[in-house]
């Protein structure tokens, strides 16, 4: 009777606070938002060429990239931004509207937020729990929007600014190279000077060959005129031979003058051509660099409006809570109270003191009775 009363008392003592706690609890709702990371050009697989050492990119590294992107969501500023977007008073009305309350709200929302990568995909799930389903959905969407804004400002904005600065510096360097070339060449095009040098070199070779032939002809004509001095020739033949020598000498003098002029021009162009070639190489490099940066800037601006991160599911107010139903909680409370009552009975049984067992009484010995017993045993033996 005592143990039954003890079990009933313990059962009621445990069940009453548990039922009170169950009634005080508010259902918790979970809203989610899904973000998909699309593979970029650098991660797309291409077949490996059989006759080349070029290997295809490894698309498996993209999962590590997504995991690194998930770390951006673990940022107090991101959570504070989500609280500000939804409204501090709507999100946690029980907290004071102070700096300490904002920190407490940030900690509470951080504890209520779960970010995970869905296995076998490049989809990230952002789940937020709250007692109000509408606020849970708004917080999930606010976290997603804040993440996309932060990522765009960190990557795309910085990329555009960096590429723009490099493009401006490259243009300034190209302008300086063009000015030095114009000063060195007097406004001429380096390609024209290069062609002039090649033409002058070919002309020099032609003049050298022509001068050599002219000198050979002059030497031959002089020998012929000297041979005429030992012979009796007419004045007409002598004048004709002398005129041929004069023409050959004039031809040699013309070729020598032309060669000298061409060699002077070649020397002048050869003096500036090394610097022109260096500046021209720099100019070509800057031109390629400008084209590359302009293409990169165009692609970056295009990516700013079409990113590889997309929201494939926005948060909607959930219909059912994720917390345990009240009936199940009441059943668990009853089971816990029953176990507590059973344990109390077992403990009371083990701790109860044991009563000592009564000892049997010893009969006192009587001499007459002993004699009677011995006589009866002797008669029984004699009759036997």
Coordinates of N, CA, C and O in Angstrom, one line a residue, residues 72-190:
X72 N 30.7 31.9 -46.5 CA 30.3 33.3 -46.5 C 29.0 33.5 -45.8 O 28.7 34.6 -45.3
X73 N 28.1 32.5 -45.7 CA 26.9 32.6 -45.0 C 27.1 32.6 -43.5 O 26.2 33.0 -42.8
X74 N 28.2 32.1 -43.0 CA 28.5 32.2 -41.6 C 29.2 33.5 -41.2 O 30.4 33.6 -40.9
X75 N 28.4 34.5 -41.4 CA 28.9 35.9 -41.2 C 27.9 36.7 -40.3 O 26.7 36.8 -40.7
X76 N 28.3 37.2 -39.2 CA 27.4 38.0 -38.4 C 26.7 39.2 -39.1 O 25.6 39.5 -38.9
X77 N 27.5 39.8 -40.0 CA 26.9 41.0 -40.7 C 25.8 40.5 -41.6 O 24.8 41.3 -41.8
X78 N 26.0 39.3 -42.2 CA 24.9 38.8 -43.0 C 23.6 38.6 -42.2 O 22.5 38.9 -42.7
X79 N 23.8 38.0 -41.1 CA 22.6 37.8 -40.2 C 22.0 39.1 -39.7 O 20.8 39.2 -39.7
X80 N 22.8 40.1 -39.4 CA 22.3 41.4 -39.0 C 21.5 42.0 -40.1 O 20.5 42.7 -39.9
X81 N 22.1 41.9 -41.3 CA 21.4 42.5 -42.5 C 20.0 41.8 -42.7 O 19.1 42.5 -43.0
X82 N 19.9 40.5 -42.5 CA 18.7 39.8 -42.6 C 17.7 40.3 -41.6 O 16.5 40.5 -41.9
X83 N 18.1 40.5 -40.4 CA 17.3 41.0 -39.3 C 16.8 42.4 -39.6 O 15.6 42.7 -39.4
X84 N 17.6 43.2 -40.1 CA 17.2 44.6 -40.5 C 16.2 44.6 -41.6 O 15.3 45.4 -41.7
X85 N 16.4 43.7 -42.6 CA 15.5 43.6 -43.7 C 14.1 43.2 -43.3 O 13.1 43.8 -43.8
X86 N 14.0 42.2 -42.4 CA 12.7 41.7 -42.0 C 12.1 42.7 -40.9 O 10.9 42.9 -40.9
X87 N 13.0 43.2 -40.1 CA 12.5 44.1 -39.0 C 12.8 43.5 -37.7 O 12.4 42.4 -37.4
X88 N 13.6 44.3 -36.9 CA 14.0 43.8 -35.6 C 12.8 43.5 -34.7 O 12.7 42.5 -34.0
X89 N 11.8 44.5 -34.7 CA 10.7 44.3 -33.8 C 9.8 43.2 -34.2 O 9.1 42.6 -33.4
X90 N 9.7 42.9 -35.5 CA 8.9 41.7 -36.0 C 9.6 40.4 -35.7 O 8.9 39.4 -35.5
X91 N 10.9 40.4 -35.9 CA 11.6 39.2 -35.8 C 11.7 38.6 -34.3 O 11.3 37.5 -34.0
X92 N 12.1 39.5 -33.4 CA 12.2 39.1 -32.0 C 11.6 40.2 -31.1 O 12.3 41.1 -30.6
X93 N 10.3 40.3 -31.0 CA 9.7 41.4 -30.3 C 9.9 41.3 -28.8 O 9.7 42.3 -28.1
X94 N 10.3 40.2 -28.3 CA 10.5 40.1 -26.8 C 11.9 40.7 -26.4 O 12.1 40.9 -25.2
X95 N 12.8 40.9 -27.3 CA 14.1 41.4 -27.0 C 14.1 42.9 -27.0 O 13.3 43.6 -27.7
X96 N 14.9 43.5 -26.1 CA 14.9 45.0 -26.1 C 15.5 45.6 -27.3 O 16.5 45.0 -27.9
X97 N 15.0 46.8 -27.7 CA 15.5 47.4 -28.9 C 16.8 48.2 -28.5 O 16.8 49.5 -28.5
X98 N 17.9 47.5 -28.2 CA 19.2 48.1 -27.8 C 20.3 47.3 -28.6 O 20.0 46.3 -29.3
X99 N 21.5 47.8 -28.3 CA 22.6 47.1 -28.9 C 22.7 45.6 -28.4 O 23.0 44.7 -29.2
X100 N 22.5 45.5 -27.1 CA 22.5 44.1 -26.5 C 21.4 43.3 -27.1 O 21.6 42.1 -27.4
X101 N 20.2 43.9 -27.3 CA 19.2 43.1 -27.9 C 19.5 42.7 -29.4 O 19.1 41.6 -29.8
X102 N 20.1 43.6 -30.1 CA 20.5 43.3 -31.5 C 21.5 42.1 -31.5 O 21.4 41.2 -32.4
X103 N 22.5 42.2 -30.6 CA 23.4 41.0 -30.5 C 22.7 39.7 -30.1 O 23.0 38.7 -30.7
X104 N 21.8 39.8 -29.2 CA 21.0 38.6 -28.8 C 20.2 38.1 -30.0 O 20.1 36.9 -30.2
X105 N 19.6 39.0 -30.8 CA 18.9 38.6 -32.0 C 19.8 38.0 -33.0 O 19.4 37.0 -33.6
X106 N 21.0 38.5 -33.2 CA 21.9 37.9 -34.1 C 22.3 36.5 -33.7 O 22.3 35.6 -34.5
X107 N 22.5 36.3 -32.4 CA 22.9 35.0 -31.9 C 21.7 34.0 -32.0 O 21.9 32.9 -32.4
X108 N 20.5 34.5 -31.7 CA 19.3 33.7 -31.8 C 19.1 33.2 -33.3 O 18.8 32.1 -33.6
X109 N 19.2 34.2 -34.2 CA 19.0 33.8 -35.6 C 20.1 32.9 -36.1 O 19.8 32.0 -37.0
X110 N 21.3 33.1 -35.7 CA 22.4 32.2 -36.1 C 22.2 30.8 -35.6 O 22.4 29.8 -36.3
X111 N 21.6 30.7 -34.4 CA 21.3 29.3 -33.8 C 20.1 28.7 -34.6 O 20.0 27.5 -34.7
X112 N 19.2 29.5 -35.1 CA 18.0 29.0 -35.8 C 18.3 28.8 -37.2 O 17.3 28.3 -37.9
X113 N 19.4 29.1 -37.8 CA 19.7 29.0 -39.2 C 20.6 27.8 -39.4 O 21.6 27.5 -38.7
X114 N 20.3 27.0 -40.4 CA 21.1 25.8 -40.8 C 21.4 25.9 -42.3 O 20.5 26.0 -43.1
X115 N 22.7 25.9 -42.7 CA 23.1 25.9 -44.1 C 23.9 24.6 -44.4 O 24.8 24.3 -43.6
X116 N 23.5 24.0 -45.4 CA 24.1 22.7 -45.8 C 24.1 22.5 -47.3 O 23.2 23.0 -48.0
X117 N 25.0 21.7 -47.7 CA 25.1 21.3 -49.1 C 24.4 20.0 -49.3 O 24.7 19.0 -48.7
X118 N 23.4 20.0 -50.2 CA 22.7 18.8 -50.5 C 23.6 17.8 -51.2 O 24.3 18.1 -52.1
X119 N 23.6 16.6 -50.6 CA 24.5 15.6 -51.1 C 24.2 15.2 -52.5 O 23.1 15.0 -52.9
X120 N 25.3 15.1 -53.3 CA 25.2 14.7 -54.7 C 24.8 15.8 -55.6 O 24.4 15.5 -56.8
X121 N 24.8 17.0 -55.2 CA 24.4 18.2 -56.0 C 25.3 19.4 -55.6 O 26.0 19.3 -54.7
X122 N 25.1 20.5 -56.4 CA 25.7 21.8 -56.1 C 24.6 22.7 -55.6 O 24.6 23.9 -56.0
X123 N 23.7 22.2 -54.8 CA 22.6 23.0 -54.3 C 22.8 23.2 -52.8 O 23.0 22.3 -52.1
X124 N 22.7 24.5 -52.3 CA 22.8 24.8 -50.9 C 21.5 25.1 -50.4 O 20.7 25.9 -51.0
X125 N 21.2 24.5 -49.2 CA 19.9 24.8 -48.6 C 20.1 25.7 -47.4 O 20.9 25.4 -46.5
X126 N 19.3 26.8 -47.3 CA 19.3 27.7 -46.2 C 18.0 27.5 -45.4 O 16.9 27.9 -46.0
X127 N 18.0 26.9 -44.2 CA 16.8 26.7 -43.5 C 16.8 27.6 -42.2 O 17.8 27.6 -41.5
X128 N 15.7 28.2 -42.0 CA 15.5 29.1 -40.8 C 14.3 28.7 -40.0 O 13.2 28.4 -40.6
X129 N 14.4 28.6 -38.7 CA 13.3 28.2 -37.8 C 12.8 29.4 -37.0 O 13.6 30.2 -36.5
X130 N 11.5 29.5 -36.9 CA 10.9 30.6 -36.2 C 9.5 30.1 -35.7 O 8.9 29.2 -36.4
X131 N 9.0 30.8 -34.7 CA 7.6 30.5 -34.3 C 6.6 31.0 -35.2 O 5.4 30.5 -35.2
X132 N 6.9 32.0 -36.0 CA 5.9 32.5 -37.0 C 6.3 32.0 -38.4 O 7.5 32.3 -38.9
X133 N 5.5 31.3 -39.1 CA 5.8 30.8 -40.5 C 6.1 31.9 -41.4 O 7.0 31.8 -42.3
X134 N 5.4 33.0 -41.4 CA 5.6 34.1 -42.3 C 7.0 34.7 -42.1 O 7.8 35.0 -43.0
X135 N 7.4 34.9 -40.8 CA 8.7 35.5 -40.5 C 9.8 34.5 -40.9 O 10.9 34.9 -41.4
X136 N 9.6 33.2 -40.7 CA 10.6 32.2 -41.1 C 10.9 32.3 -42.6 O 12.0 32.2 -43.0
X137 N 9.8 32.4 -43.4 CA 10.0 32.5 -44.8 C 10.7 33.8 -45.2 O 11.7 33.8 -46.1
X138 N 10.4 34.9 -44.6 CA 11.0 36.2 -44.9 C 12.5 36.2 -44.4 O 13.3 36.7 -45.2
X139 N 12.8 35.6 -43.3 CA 14.2 35.5 -42.9 C 15.0 34.6 -43.9 O 16.2 35.0 -44.2
X140 N 14.5 33.5 -44.3 CA 15.2 32.7 -45.3 C 15.5 33.5 -46.6 O 16.6 33.4 -47.1
X141 N 14.5 34.2 -47.1 CA 14.7 35.0 -48.3 C 15.7 36.1 -48.1 O 16.5 36.5 -48.9
X142 N 15.6 36.8 -46.9 CA 16.5 37.9 -46.6 C 17.9 37.4 -46.5 O 18.9 38.1 -47.0
X143 N 18.1 36.2 -45.9 CA 19.5 35.7 -45.8 C 20.0 35.4 -47.2 O 21.2 35.6 -47.6
X144 N 19.2 34.8 -48.1 CA 19.6 34.5 -49.5 C 19.9 35.8 -50.2 O 21.0 35.9 -50.9
X145 N 19.1 36.8 -50.1 CA 19.4 38.1 -50.8 C 20.6 38.8 -50.3 O 21.4 39.3 -51.1
X146 N 20.8 38.7 -49.0 CA 22.0 39.3 -48.4 C 23.3 38.6 -48.9 O 24.3 39.2 -49.1
X147 N 23.2 37.3 -49.0 CA 24.3 36.5 -49.4 C 24.7 36.8 -50.9 O 25.8 37.0 -51.2
X148 N 23.7 36.9 -51.7 CA 23.9 37.3 -53.1 C 24.5 38.7 -53.3 O 25.4 38.9 -54.1
X149 N 24.0 39.6 -52.5 CA 24.5 41.0 -52.6 C 25.9 41.0 -52.1 O 26.8 41.7 -52.7
X150 N 26.2 40.4 -51.0 CA 27.6 40.4 -50.5 C 28.5 39.7 -51.5 O 29.7 40.2 -51.7
X151 N 28.1 38.6 -52.1 CA 29.0 37.9 -53.0 C 29.2 38.7 -54.3 O 30.3 38.8 -54.8
X152 N 28.2 39.4 -54.7 CA 28.3 40.2 -55.9 C 29.2 41.4 -55.7 O 30.1 41.8 -56.5
X153 N 29.1 42.0 -54.5 CA 30.0 43.1 -54.1 C 31.4 42.7 -53.9 O 32.4 43.4 -54.3
X154 N 31.6 41.5 -53.4 CA 33.0 41.0 -53.1 C 33.7 40.6 -54.4 O 34.9 40.9 -54.6
X155 N 33.0 39.9 -55.3 CA 33.6 39.3 -56.5 C 33.5 40.2 -57.7 O 34.4 40.7 -58.3
X156 N 32.2 40.5 -58.1 CA 32.0 41.2 -59.3 C 32.4 42.7 -59.2 O 33.0 43.2 -60.1
X157 N 32.0 43.3 -58.2 CA 32.3 44.7 -58.0 C 33.8 45.0 -58.0 O 34.3 45.9 -58.6
X158 N 34.5 44.2 -57.2 CA 35.9 44.3 -57.1 C 36.6 44.0 -58.4 O 37.6 44.6 -58.8
X159 N 36.0 43.0 -59.1 CA 36.6 42.6 -60.4 C 36.5 43.7 -61.4 O 37.4 44.0 -62.2
X160 N 35.3 44.3 -61.5 CA 35.1 45.4 -62.5 C 36.0 46.6 -62.1 O 36.6 47.2 -63.0
X161 N 36.2 46.9 -60.9 CA 37.0 48.0 -60.5 C 38.5 47.7 -60.8 O 39.2 48.6 -61.3
X162 N 38.9 46.5 -60.5 CA 40.3 46.1 -60.8 C 40.6 46.1 -62.3 O 41.6 46.7 -62.7
X163 N 39.7 45.5 -63.1 CA 39.9 45.5 -64.5 C 39.9 46.9 -65.1 O 40.7 47.2 -66.0
X164 N 39.0 47.8 -64.6 CA 39.0 49.1 -65.1 C 40.3 49.9 -64.8 O 40.8 50.6 -65.7
X165 N 40.8 49.7 -63.6 CA 42.0 50.4 -63.3 C 43.2 49.9 -64.2 O 44.0 50.7 -64.7
X166 N 43.3 48.6 -64.4 CA 44.3 48.0 -65.2 C 44.2 48.5 -66.7 O 45.2 48.8 -67.4
X167 N 42.9 48.6 -67.1 CA 42.7 49.1 -68.5 C 43.1 50.5 -68.7 O 43.8 50.9 -69.7
X168 N 42.9 51.4 -67.7 CA 43.3 52.8 -67.8 C 44.8 52.9 -67.7 O 45.4 53.7 -68.5
X169 N 45.4 52.2 -66.9 CA 46.9 52.3 -66.8 C 47.5 51.7 -68.1 O 48.6 52.3 -68.6
X170 N 47.0 50.7 -68.7 CA 47.5 50.2 -69.9 C 47.3 51.2 -71.1 O 48.2 51.3 -71.9
X171 N 46.2 51.9 -71.1 CA 46.0 52.9 -72.1 C 47.0 54.0 -72.0 O 47.5 54.5 -73.0
X172 N 47.2 54.4 -70.7 CA 48.2 55.5 -70.5 C 49.6 55.1 -71.0 O 50.4 55.8 -71.6
X173 N 50.0 53.8 -70.7 CA 51.3 53.3 -71.2 C 51.4 53.3 -72.7 O 52.4 53.6 -73.3
X174 N 50.3 52.8 -73.3 CA 50.2 52.8 -74.8 C 50.4 54.2 -75.4 O 51.1 54.4 -76.4
X175 N 49.7 55.2 -74.8 CA 49.8 56.5 -75.3 C 51.3 57.1 -75.1 O 51.8 57.8 -76.0
X176 N 51.9 56.7 -74.0 CA 53.3 57.1 -73.8 C 54.2 56.5 -74.9 O 55.1 57.1 -75.4
X177 N 54.0 55.2 -75.2 CA 54.8 54.6 -76.2 C 54.6 55.2 -77.6 O 55.5 55.4 -78.4
X178 N 53.3 55.5 -77.9 CA 53.0 56.1 -79.2 C 53.7 57.5 -79.3 O 54.2 57.9 -80.4
X179 N 53.7 58.3 -78.2 CA 54.4 59.6 -78.2 C 55.9 59.5 -78.4 O 56.5 60.2 -79.2
X180 N 56.5 58.5 -77.8 CA 57.9 58.3 -78.0 C 58.3 57.8 -79.4 O 59.3 58.3 -80.0
X181 N 57.4 57.0 -80.0 CA 57.6 56.6 -81.4 C 57.5 57.8 -82.3 O 58.2 57.9 -83.3
X182 N 56.4 58.6 -82.1 CA 56.2 59.8 -82.9 C 57.4 60.7 -82.8 O 57.8 61.3 -83.8
X183 N 57.9 60.9 -81.6 CA 59.1 61.8 -81.5 C 60.3 61.2 -82.1 O 61.1 62.0 -82.7
X184 N 60.5 59.9 -82.0 CA 61.7 59.3 -82.6 C 61.6 59.2 -84.1 O 62.6 59.4 -84.8
X185 N 60.5 59.0 -84.7 CA 60.3 58.8 -86.1 C 59.8 60.1 -86.8 O 59.6 60.1 -88.1
X186 N 59.5 61.1 -86.1 CA 59.0 62.3 -86.7 C 57.6 62.2 -87.2 O 57.3 62.8 -88.2
X187 N 56.8 61.4 -86.6 CA 55.5 61.2 -87.0 C 55.3 60.1 -88.0 O 54.1 59.8 -88.4
X188 N 56.3 59.4 -88.5 CA 56.2 58.3 -89.4 C 55.7 57.0 -88.7 O 56.0 56.9 -87.5
X189 N 55.2 56.2 -89.5 CA 54.8 54.9 -89.0 C 56.0 53.9 -88.9 O 56.8 53.9 -89.8
X190 N 56.2 53.2 -87.8 CA 57.3 52.3 -87.7 C 57.3 51.2 -88.8 O 58.4 50.8 -89.2

